[in-house]
PDB file of C-alpha atoms and ligand atoms in Angstrom:
ATOM      1  CA  MET A  15     123.317 110.510 111.679  1.00  0.00           C
ATOM      2  CA  SER A  16     123.237 110.163 107.884  1.00  0.00           C
ATOM      3  CA  ASP A  17     121.415 112.048 105.131  1.00  0.00           C
ATOM      4  CA  THR A  18     118.546 110.723 103.055  1.00  0.00           C
ATOM      5  CA  HIS A  19     115.798 111.916 100.689  1.00  0.00           C
ATOM      6  CA  PHE A  20     112.557 113.533 101.638  1.00  0.00           C
ATOM      7  CA  GLY A  21     111.164 113.880  98.131  1.00  0.00           C
ATOM      8  CA  PHE A  22     113.700 116.033  96.258  1.00  0.00           C
ATOM      9  CA  SER A  23     115.179 117.500  99.483  1.00  0.00           C
ATOM     10  CA  THR A  24     118.179 116.038 101.270  1.00  0.00           C
ATOM     11  CA  VAL A  25     117.541 115.832 105.017  1.00  0.00           C
ATOM     12  CA  ASP A  26     118.956 113.922 107.980  1.00  0.00           C
ATOM     13  CA  ASP A  27     117.353 110.633 109.026  1.00  0.00           C
ATOM     14  CA  GLU A  28     115.419 112.069 111.949  1.00  0.00           C
ATOM     15  CA  THR A  29     113.988 114.927 109.898  1.00  0.00           C
ATOM     16  CA  LYS A  30     112.809 112.487 107.233  1.00  0.00           C
ATOM     17  CA  ALA A  31     110.958 110.323 109.764  1.00  0.00           C
ATOM     18  CA  GLU A  32     109.370 113.421 111.321  1.00  0.00           C
ATOM     19  CA  ARG A  33     108.283 114.826 107.983  1.00  0.00           C
ATOM     20  CA  VAL A  34     106.866 111.488 106.807  1.00  0.00           C
ATOM     21  CA  ARG A  35     104.916 111.341 110.056  1.00  0.00           C
ATOM     22  CA  GLY A  36     103.647 114.869 109.344  1.00  0.00           C
ATOM     23  CA  VAL A  37     102.487 113.855 105.853  1.00  0.00           C
ATOM     24  CA  PHE A  38     100.459 110.888 107.097  1.00  0.00           C
ATOM     25  CA  ASP A  39      99.119 112.694 110.179  1.00  0.00           C
ATOM     26  CA  SER A  40      97.849 115.330 107.773  1.00  0.00           C
ATOM     27  CA  VAL A  41      96.264 113.061 105.147  1.00  0.00           C
ATOM     28  CA  ALA A  42      94.995 110.147 107.319  1.00  0.00           C
ATOM     29  CA  SER A  43      91.335 111.142 107.383  1.00  0.00           C
ATOM     30  CA  LYS A  44      91.198 111.723 103.605  1.00  0.00           C
ATOM     31  CA  TYR A  45      93.637 108.958 102.664  1.00  0.00           C
ATOM     32  CA  ASP A  46      91.135 106.493 101.166  1.00  0.00           C
ATOM     33  CA  VAL A  47      89.206 108.994  99.085  1.00  0.00           C
ATOM     34  CA  MET A  48      92.468 110.517  97.805  1.00  0.00           C
ATOM     35  CA  ASN A  49      93.767 107.068  96.825  1.00  0.00           C
ATOM     36  CA  ASP A  50      90.695 106.465  94.687  1.00  0.00           C
ATOM     37  CA  LEU A  51      90.838 109.926  93.127  1.00  0.00           C
ATOM     38  CA  MET A  52      94.567 110.005  92.392  1.00  0.00           C
ATOM     39  CA  SER A  53      94.775 106.523  90.916  1.00  0.00           C
ATOM     40  CA  LEU A  54      91.291 106.620  89.314  1.00  0.00           C
ATOM     41  CA  GLY A  55      90.542 103.540  91.413  1.00  0.00           C
ATOM     42  CA  LEU A  56      93.511 101.628  89.997  1.00  0.00           C
ATOM     43  CA  HIS A  57      95.082 101.094  93.440  1.00  0.00           C
ATOM     44  CA  ARG A  58      92.282  98.585  94.082  1.00  0.00           C
ATOM     45  CA  ALA A  59      93.306  96.516  91.051  1.00  0.00           C
ATOM     46  CA  TRP A  60      97.024  96.714  91.997  1.00  0.00           C
ATOM     47  CA  LYS A  61      96.220  95.490  95.509  1.00  0.00           C
ATOM     48  CA  ALA A  62      93.881  92.752  94.252  1.00  0.00           C
ATOM     49  CA  TYR A  63      96.663  91.564  91.933  1.00  0.00           C
ATOM     50  CA  THR A  64      99.096  91.497  94.867  1.00  0.00           C
ATOM     51  CA  VAL A  65      96.726  89.404  96.960  1.00  0.00           C
ATOM     52  CA  ALA A  66      96.132  87.018  94.031  1.00  0.00           C
ATOM     53  CA  VAL A  67      99.888  86.557  93.488  1.00  0.00           C
ATOM     54  CA  ALA A  68     100.418  86.029  97.248  1.00  0.00           C
ATOM     55  CA  ASN A  69      98.049  83.041  97.132  1.00  0.00           C
ATOM     56  CA  ALA A  70      97.603  82.970 100.921  1.00  0.00           C
ATOM     57  CA  ARG A  71      96.416  79.604 102.224  1.00  0.00           C
ATOM     58  CA  PRO A  72      94.133  78.707 105.129  1.00  0.00           C
ATOM     59  CA  GLY A  73      96.181  78.871 108.330  1.00  0.00           C
ATOM     60  CA  ASP A  74      98.841  81.231 106.943  1.00  0.00           C
ATOM     61  CA  LYS A  75     100.354  83.909 109.150  1.00  0.00           C
ATOM     62  CA  VAL A  76     100.516  87.228 107.306  1.00  0.00           C
ATOM     63  CA  LEU A  77     102.202  90.464 108.358  1.00  0.00           C
ATOM     64  CA  ASP A  78     101.128  93.670 106.605  1.00  0.00           C
ATOM     65  CA  LEU A  79     103.700  96.446 107.089  1.00  0.00           C
ATOM     66  CA  ALA A  80     102.904 100.143 106.684  1.00  0.00           C
ATOM     67  CA  GLY A  81      99.360  98.848 106.387  1.00  0.00           C
ATOM     68  CA  GLY A  82      97.701 102.227 106.903  1.00  0.00           C
ATOM     69  CA  THR A  83      93.975 102.018 106.370  1.00  0.00           C
ATOM     70  CA  GLY A  84      94.121  98.242 105.990  1.00  0.00           C
ATOM     71  CA  ASP A  85      93.288  97.390 102.359  1.00  0.00           C
ATOM     72  CA  LEU A  86      95.756  94.492 102.062  1.00  0.00           C
ATOM     73  CA  ALA A  87      95.186  93.191 105.597  1.00  0.00           C
ATOM     74  CA  ARG A  88      91.454  93.073 104.965  1.00  0.00           C
ATOM     75  CA  ALA A  89      91.942  91.198 101.679  1.00  0.00           C
ATOM     76  CA  PHE A  90      94.213  88.609 103.333  1.00  0.00           C
ATOM     77  CA  ALA A  91      91.786  87.961 106.211  1.00  0.00           C
ATOM     78  CA  ARG A  92      89.428  85.790 104.153  1.00  0.00           C
ATOM     79  CA  PRO A  93      91.900  83.343 102.523  1.00  0.00           C
ATOM     80  CA  VAL A  94      93.840  82.682 105.764  1.00  0.00           C
ATOM     81  CA  GLY A  95      90.579  81.840 107.529  1.00  0.00           C
ATOM     82  CA  ALA A  96      89.933  81.238 111.207  1.00  0.00           C
ATOM     83  CA  ASN A  97      93.159  79.254 111.713  1.00  0.00           C
ATOM     84  CA  GLY A  98      95.372  81.907 110.169  1.00  0.00           C
ATOM     85  CA  VAL A  99      96.280  85.363 111.333  1.00  0.00           C
ATOM     86  CA  VAL A 100      96.800  88.741 109.657  1.00  0.00           C
ATOM     87  CA  VAL A 101      98.649  91.403 111.643  1.00  0.00           C
ATOM     88  CA  LEU A 102      98.041  95.004 110.559  1.00  0.00           C
ATOM     89  CA  THR A 103     100.956  97.318 111.410  1.00  0.00           C
ATOM     90  CA  ASP A 104     102.046 100.881 110.751  1.00  0.00           C
ATOM     91  CA  ILE A 105     104.391 103.418 112.340  1.00  0.00           C
ATOM     92  CA  ASN A 106     101.730 106.137 112.256  1.00  0.00           C
ATOM     93  CA  GLU A 107      99.030 106.158 114.905  1.00  0.00           C
ATOM     94  CA  ALA A 108      96.555 108.248 112.901  1.00  0.00           C
ATOM     95  CA  MET A 109      96.771 105.941 109.872  1.00  0.00           C
ATOM     96  CA  LEU A 110      96.590 102.774 111.966  1.00  0.00           C
ATOM     97  CA  ARG A 111      93.585 104.082 113.876  1.00  0.00           C
ATOM     98  CA  GLN A 112      91.783 104.785 110.586  1.00  0.00           C
ATOM     99  CA  GLY A 113      92.584 101.238 109.446  1.00  0.00           C
ATOM    100  CA  ARG A 114      91.578  99.535 112.664  1.00  0.00           C
ATOM    101  CA  ASP A 115      88.305 101.509 112.937  1.00  0.00           C
ATOM    102  CA  ARG A 116      87.433 100.899 109.316  1.00  0.00           C
ATOM    103  CA  LEU A 117      87.968  97.133 109.659  1.00  0.00           C
ATOM    104  CA  LEU A 118      86.021  97.039 112.934  1.00  0.00           C
ATOM    105  CA  ASP A 119      83.131  98.846 111.206  1.00  0.00           C
ATOM    106  CA  GLU A 120      83.158  96.018 108.667  1.00  0.00           C
ATOM    107  CA  GLY A 121      83.165  93.379 111.425  1.00  0.00           C
ATOM    108  CA  ILE A 122      86.795  92.379 110.833  1.00  0.00           C
ATOM    109  CA  ILE A 123      88.926  92.078 113.969  1.00  0.00           C
ATOM    110  CA  LEU A 124      92.664  91.855 113.314  1.00  0.00           C
ATOM    111  CA  PRO A 125      95.622  92.184 115.670  1.00  0.00           C
ATOM    112  CA  THR A 126      97.100  95.627 115.161  1.00  0.00           C
ATOM    113  CA  ALA A 127     100.587  96.842 116.088  1.00  0.00           C
ATOM    114  CA  LEU A 128     102.118 100.312 116.011  1.00  0.00           C
ATOM    115  CA  CYS A 129     105.667  99.578 114.875  1.00  0.00           C
ATOM    116  CA  ASP A 130     108.547 100.636 112.687  1.00  0.00           C
ATOM    117  CA  ALA A 131     109.105  98.295 109.736  1.00  0.00           C
ATOM    118  CA  GLU A 132     112.844  98.907 110.172  1.00  0.00           C
ATOM    119  CA  ALA A 133     112.860  97.280 113.645  1.00  0.00           C
ATOM    120  CA  LEU A 134     110.059  94.748 113.902  1.00  0.00           C
ATOM    121  CA  PRO A 135     108.921  93.416 117.286  1.00  0.00           C
ATOM    122  CA  PHE A 136     108.334  89.892 115.900  1.00  0.00           C
ATOM    123  CA  ALA A 137     110.357  86.703 116.216  1.00  0.00           C
ATOM    124  CA  ALA A 138     112.445  85.375 113.344  1.00  0.00           C
ATOM    125  CA  GLY A 139     110.546  82.977 111.087  1.00  0.00           C
ATOM    126  CA  ALA A 140     107.117  83.947 112.463  1.00  0.00           C
ATOM    127  CA  PHE A 141     105.279  84.590 109.162  1.00  0.00           C
ATOM    128  CA  ASP A 142     104.431  82.838 105.890  1.00  0.00           C
ATOM    129  CA  LEU A 143     103.830  86.114 104.035  1.00  0.00           C
ATOM    130  CA  VAL A 144     104.905  89.698 104.578  1.00  0.00           C
ATOM    131  CA  SER A 145     103.377  92.510 102.527  1.00  0.00           C
ATOM    132  CA  VAL A 146     104.027  96.207 102.159  1.00  0.00           C
ATOM    133  CA  ALA A 147     101.982  98.378  99.808  1.00  0.00           C
ATOM    134  CA  PHE A 148     103.138 101.913  99.014  1.00  0.00           C
ATOM    135  CA  GLY A 149     105.077 102.005 102.270  1.00  0.00           C
ATOM    136  CA  LEU A 150     108.707 101.165 101.464  1.00  0.00           C
ATOM    137  CA  ARG A 151     109.175 104.472  99.619  1.00  0.00           C
ATOM    138  CA  ASN A 152     108.544 106.363 102.846  1.00  0.00           C
ATOM    139  CA  MET A 153     111.029 104.419 104.956  1.00  0.00           C
ATOM    140  CA  THR A 154     114.357 105.980 105.844  1.00  0.00           C
ATOM    141  CA  HIS A 155     116.483 102.818 105.686  1.00  0.00           C
ATOM    142  CA  LYS A 156     114.875 100.640 103.030  1.00  0.00           C
ATOM    143  CA  ASP A 157     117.686  98.085 103.345  1.00  0.00           C
ATOM    144  CA  LYS A 158     116.893  97.609 107.055  1.00  0.00           C
ATOM    145  CA  ALA A 159     113.170  97.199 106.361  1.00  0.00           C
ATOM    146  CA  LEU A 160     113.851  94.611 103.641  1.00  0.00           C
ATOM    147  CA  ALA A 161     116.227  92.709 105.943  1.00  0.00           C
ATOM    148  CA  GLU A 162     113.567  92.745 108.675  1.00  0.00           C
ATOM    149  CA  MET A 163     111.027  91.350 106.209  1.00  0.00           C
ATOM    150  CA  ALA A 164     113.400  88.506 105.388  1.00  0.00           C
ATOM    151  CA  ARG A 165     114.138  87.881 109.083  1.00  0.00           C
ATOM    152  CA  VAL A 166     110.503  87.474 110.178  1.00  0.00           C
ATOM    153  CA  LEU A 167     109.642  85.168 107.255  1.00  0.00           C
ATOM    154  CA  LYS A 168     109.830  81.384 107.519  1.00  0.00           C
ATOM    155  CA  PRO A 169     112.188  79.707 105.036  1.00  0.00           C
ATOM    156  CA  GLY A 170     110.204  79.533 101.788  1.00  0.00           C
ATOM    157  CA  GLY A 171     108.044  82.470 102.911  1.00  0.00           C
ATOM    158  CA  ARG A 172     107.298  85.295 100.501  1.00  0.00           C
ATOM    159  CA  ALA A 173     107.546  89.054 100.695  1.00  0.00           C
ATOM    160  CA  LEU A 174     105.262  91.175  98.511  1.00  0.00           C
ATOM    161  CA  VAL A 175     106.447  94.713  97.913  1.00  0.00           C
ATOM    162  CA  LEU A 176     103.929  96.817  95.971  1.00  0.00           C
ATOM    163  CA  GLU A 177     105.311 100.254  95.218  1.00  0.00           C
ATOM    164  CA  PHE A 178     105.405 103.052  92.667  1.00  0.00           C
ATOM    165  CA  SER A 179     108.214 102.410  90.234  1.00  0.00           C
ATOM    166  CA  LYS A 180     109.715 103.616  86.960  1.00  0.00           C
ATOM    167  CA  ILE A 181     107.120 104.163  84.241  1.00  0.00           C
ATOM    168  CA  ALA A 182     107.799 103.146  80.608  1.00  0.00           C
ATOM    169  CA  ALA A 183     109.760 105.949  78.899  1.00  0.00           C
ATOM    170  CA  PRO A 184     107.113 106.986  76.289  1.00  0.00           C
ATOM    171  CA  LEU A 185     104.669 107.811  79.090  1.00  0.00           C
ATOM    172  CA  ALA A 186     107.123 109.646  81.340  1.00  0.00           C
ATOM    173  CA  LYS A 187     106.309 113.207  80.198  1.00  0.00           C
ATOM    174  CA  VAL A 188     102.569 112.973  80.584  1.00  0.00           C
ATOM    175  CA  TYR A 189     103.000 111.181  83.921  1.00  0.00           C
ATOM    176  CA  ASP A 190     105.304 113.975  85.156  1.00  0.00           C
ATOM    177  CA  TRP A 191     102.800 116.593  84.073  1.00  0.00           C
ATOM    178  CA  TYR A 192     100.008 114.778  85.922  1.00  0.00           C
ATOM    179  CA  SER A 193     102.149 114.212  89.030  1.00  0.00           C
ATOM    180  CA  PHE A 194     103.429 117.756  89.458  1.00  0.00           C
ATOM    181  CA  ASN A 195     100.429 119.739  88.203  1.00  0.00           C
ATOM    182  CA  VAL A 196      97.271 117.747  88.863  1.00  0.00           C
ATOM    183  CA  LEU A 197      98.149 115.728  91.990  1.00  0.00           C
ATOM    184  CA  PRO A 198      99.096 118.592  94.331  1.00  0.00           C
ATOM    185  CA  ARG A 199      96.020 120.579  93.236  1.00  0.00           C
ATOM    186  CA  VAL A 200      93.679 117.659  93.909  1.00  0.00           C
ATOM    187  CA  GLY A 201      95.471 117.128  97.252  1.00  0.00           C
ATOM    188  CA  GLN A 202      94.921 120.776  98.146  1.00  0.00           C
ATOM    189  CA  TRP A 203      91.296 120.687  97.073  1.00  0.00           C
ATOM    190  CA  VAL A 204      90.271 117.405  98.757  1.00  0.00           C
ATOM    191  CA  ALA A 205      92.663 117.016 101.694  1.00  0.00           C
ATOM    192  CA  GLY A 206      93.566 120.712 102.153  1.00  0.00           C
ATOM    193  CA  ASP A 207      97.230 119.730 101.742  1.00  0.00           C
ATOM    194  CA  GLY A 208      98.938 120.169  98.368  1.00  0.00           C
ATOM    195  CA  ALA A 209     102.444 119.868  99.844  1.00  0.00           C
ATOM    196  CA  SER A 210     101.945 116.266 100.973  1.00  0.00           C
ATOM    197  CA  TYR A 211     100.886 115.279  97.477  1.00  0.00           C
ATOM    198  CA  ARG A 212     103.850 117.089  95.968  1.00  0.00           C
ATOM    199  CA  TYR A 213     105.974 114.973  98.362  1.00  0.00           C
ATOM    200  CA  LEU A 214     104.224 111.880  96.978  1.00  0.00           C
ATOM    201  CA  ALA A 215     105.209 112.818  93.400  1.00  0.00           C
ATOM    202  CA  GLU A 216     108.795 113.620  94.412  1.00  0.00           C
ATOM    203  CA  SER A 217     109.216 110.493  96.558  1.00  0.00           C
ATOM    204  CA  ILE A 218     108.234 108.321  93.583  1.00  0.00           C
ATOM    205  CA  ARG A 219     110.979 109.936  91.466  1.00  0.00           C
ATOM    206  CA  VAL A 220     113.725 109.194  94.014  1.00  0.00           C
ATOM    207  CA  HIS A 221     112.560 105.642  94.824  1.00  0.00           C
ATOM    208  CA  PRO A 222     114.733 102.791  93.459  1.00  0.00           C
ATOM    209  CA  ASP A 223     113.581 101.537  90.049  1.00  0.00           C
ATOM    210  CA  GLN A 224     112.560  97.933  89.366  1.00  0.00           C
ATOM    211  CA  ALA A 225     116.071  96.521  88.841  1.00  0.00           C
ATOM    212  CA  THR A 226     117.586  98.420  91.784  1.00  0.00           C
ATOM    213  CA  LEU A 227     114.890  97.271  94.208  1.00  0.00           C
ATOM    214  CA  LYS A 228     115.265  93.698  92.972  1.00  0.00           C
ATOM    215  CA  ALA A 229     119.008  93.862  93.714  1.00  0.00           C
ATOM    216  CA  MET A 230     118.301  95.375  97.163  1.00  0.00           C
ATOM    217  CA  MET A 231     115.916  92.517  97.972  1.00  0.00           C
ATOM    218  CA  LYS A 232     118.523  89.945  96.978  1.00  0.00           C
ATOM    219  CA  THR A 233     121.079  91.642  99.217  1.00  0.00           C
ATOM    220  CA  ALA A 234     118.527  91.651 102.050  1.00  0.00           C
ATOM    221  CA  GLY A 235     118.226  87.852 101.964  1.00  0.00           C
ATOM    222  CA  PHE A 236     115.698  86.945  99.289  1.00  0.00           C
ATOM    223  CA  GLY A 237     117.185  84.147  97.189  1.00  0.00           C
ATOM    224  CA  HIS A 238     114.717  84.663  94.358  1.00  0.00           C
ATOM    225  CA  VAL A 239     112.911  87.865  93.354  1.00  0.00           C
ATOM    226  CA  ASP A 240     110.281  88.255  90.601  1.00  0.00           C
ATOM    227  CA  VAL A 241     109.217  91.654  89.296  1.00  0.00           C
ATOM    228  CA  HIS A 242     105.713  92.282  87.937  1.00  0.00           C
ATOM    229  CA  ASN A 243     105.248  95.613  86.169  1.00  0.00           C
ATOM    230  CA  LEU A 244     101.727  96.984  86.497  1.00  0.00           C
ATOM    231  CA  SER A 245     100.187  99.816  84.455  1.00  0.00           C
ATOM    232  CA  ALA A 246     103.331 100.261  82.330  1.00  0.00           C
ATOM    233  CA  GLY A 247     105.558 100.440  85.403  1.00  0.00           C
ATOM    234  CA  VAL A 248     103.633 103.138  87.265  1.00  0.00           C
ATOM    235  CA  VAL A 249     103.689 100.469  89.944  1.00  0.00           C
ATOM    236  CA  ALA A 250     105.709  97.277  90.352  1.00  0.00           C
ATOM    237  CA  LEU A 251     105.114  94.250  92.524  1.00  0.00           C
ATOM    238  CA  HIS A 252     108.343  92.632  93.728  1.00  0.00           C
ATOM    239  CA  VAL A 253     107.897  89.123  95.078  1.00  0.00           C
ATOM    240  CA  GLY A 254     110.843  87.849  97.110  1.00  0.00           C
ATOM    241  CA  ILE A 255     111.227  84.271  98.288  1.00  0.00           C
ATOM    242  CA  LYS A 256     113.298  83.596 101.379  1.00  0.00           C
ATOM    243  CA  CYS A 257     115.371  80.581 100.398  1.00  0.00           C
TER     244      CYS A 257
HETATM  245  C1  SAM B  15     101.020 105.550 101.294  1.00  0.00           C
HETATM  246  S1  SAM B  15     100.643 104.834 102.854  1.00  0.00           S
HETATM  247  C2  SAM B  15     100.227 103.168 102.414  1.00  0.00           C
HETATM  248  C3  SAM B  15      99.116 102.584 103.247  1.00  0.00           C
HETATM  249  C4  SAM B  15      98.569 101.242 102.774  1.00  0.00           C
HETATM  250  N1  SAM B  15      99.580 100.211 102.800  1.00  0.00           N
HETATM  251  C5  SAM B  15      97.978 101.345 101.396  1.00  0.00           C
HETATM  252  O1  SAM B  15      98.527 100.741 100.486  1.00  0.00           O
HETATM  253  O2  SAM B  15      96.981 102.023 101.224  1.00  0.00           O
HETATM  254  C6  SAM B  15     102.251 104.657 103.524  1.00  0.00           C
HETATM  255  C7  SAM B  15     102.268 104.205 104.957  1.00  0.00           C
HETATM  256  O3  SAM B  15     103.625 103.910 105.322  1.00  0.00           O
HETATM  257  C8  SAM B  15     103.729 104.172 106.706  1.00  0.00           C
HETATM  258  N2  SAM B  15     105.149 104.192 107.085  1.00  0.00           N
HETATM  259  C9  SAM B  15     106.092 105.099 106.755  1.00  0.00           C
HETATM  260  N3  SAM B  15     107.280 104.780 107.299  1.00  0.00           N
HETATM  261  C10 SAM B  15     107.097 103.628 107.994  1.00  0.00           C
HETATM  262  C11 SAM B  15     107.940 102.797 108.779  1.00  0.00           C
HETATM  263  N4  SAM B  15     109.230 103.076 108.950  1.00  0.00           N
HETATM  264  N5  SAM B  15     107.398 101.697 109.350  1.00  0.00           N
HETATM  265  C12 SAM B  15     106.103 101.398 109.188  1.00  0.00           C
HETATM  266  N6  SAM B  15     105.233 102.148 108.454  1.00  0.00           N
HETATM  267  C13 SAM B  15     105.728 103.249 107.865  1.00  0.00           C
HETATM  268  C14 SAM B  15     102.997 105.488 106.855  1.00  0.00           C
HETATM  269  O4  SAM B  15     102.690 105.777 108.193  1.00  0.00           O
HETATM  270  C15 SAM B  15     101.781 105.255 105.964  1.00  0.00           C
HETATM  271  O5  SAM B  15     100.684 104.769 106.673  1.00  0.00           O
END
């Protein structure tokens, strides 16, 4: 077994997966409201941008990994239409249940699968698009997850990786102050769990920056990777083409 990061702590692989599960078990019921509060609603714009860049076509097959409460899956459902398919997946039952129930309440029925993005139960070349929003950071073996994304894509298919990234240097101090002082307090106040939101801030700091993730995607099998910085690099969208 090897060591990895859980926020700023070094833990073994199994402990990381357990602790990540604990974080999302704990925040699942308050996840959507916390997302809006923490990002001041910006996560909606980042996701809308991702869906616009993806340019899904009628009939496309889309796989949303670490899909949680289903924002991206829901947004892809309309453009792919009745002849396409969007599969909502996550490793965490509590998060996936929130997503599935929320979509059902809106009259949207999507196939849903509880699965680990590092070992996908789908055939090679099954999808036109694979997306992962704010999920890669939590995965133990990011290289395995990226390789799985490449494997399940058709040649010419695209992977969209939306994730926190490295903010522009002049804003770093104020962003750190917000992340380590405001975020955990809001998490404690709204979700009754400050520690999970401290983990969020720490996990962003140890996640690969834009250039490193781009290189990892190339190694994983994406012949071409574009990087879109959003909100001064608070978030970056990496678009990889399997070619
Ligand atoms: C911050 S949430 C993102 C949810 C959703 N994509 C969004 O953007 O709102 C991160 C999600 O990653 C999931 N996750 C963590 N490790 C995973 C893995 N190895 N495979 C699949 N999902 C994973 C968690 O269960 C959690 O639902």
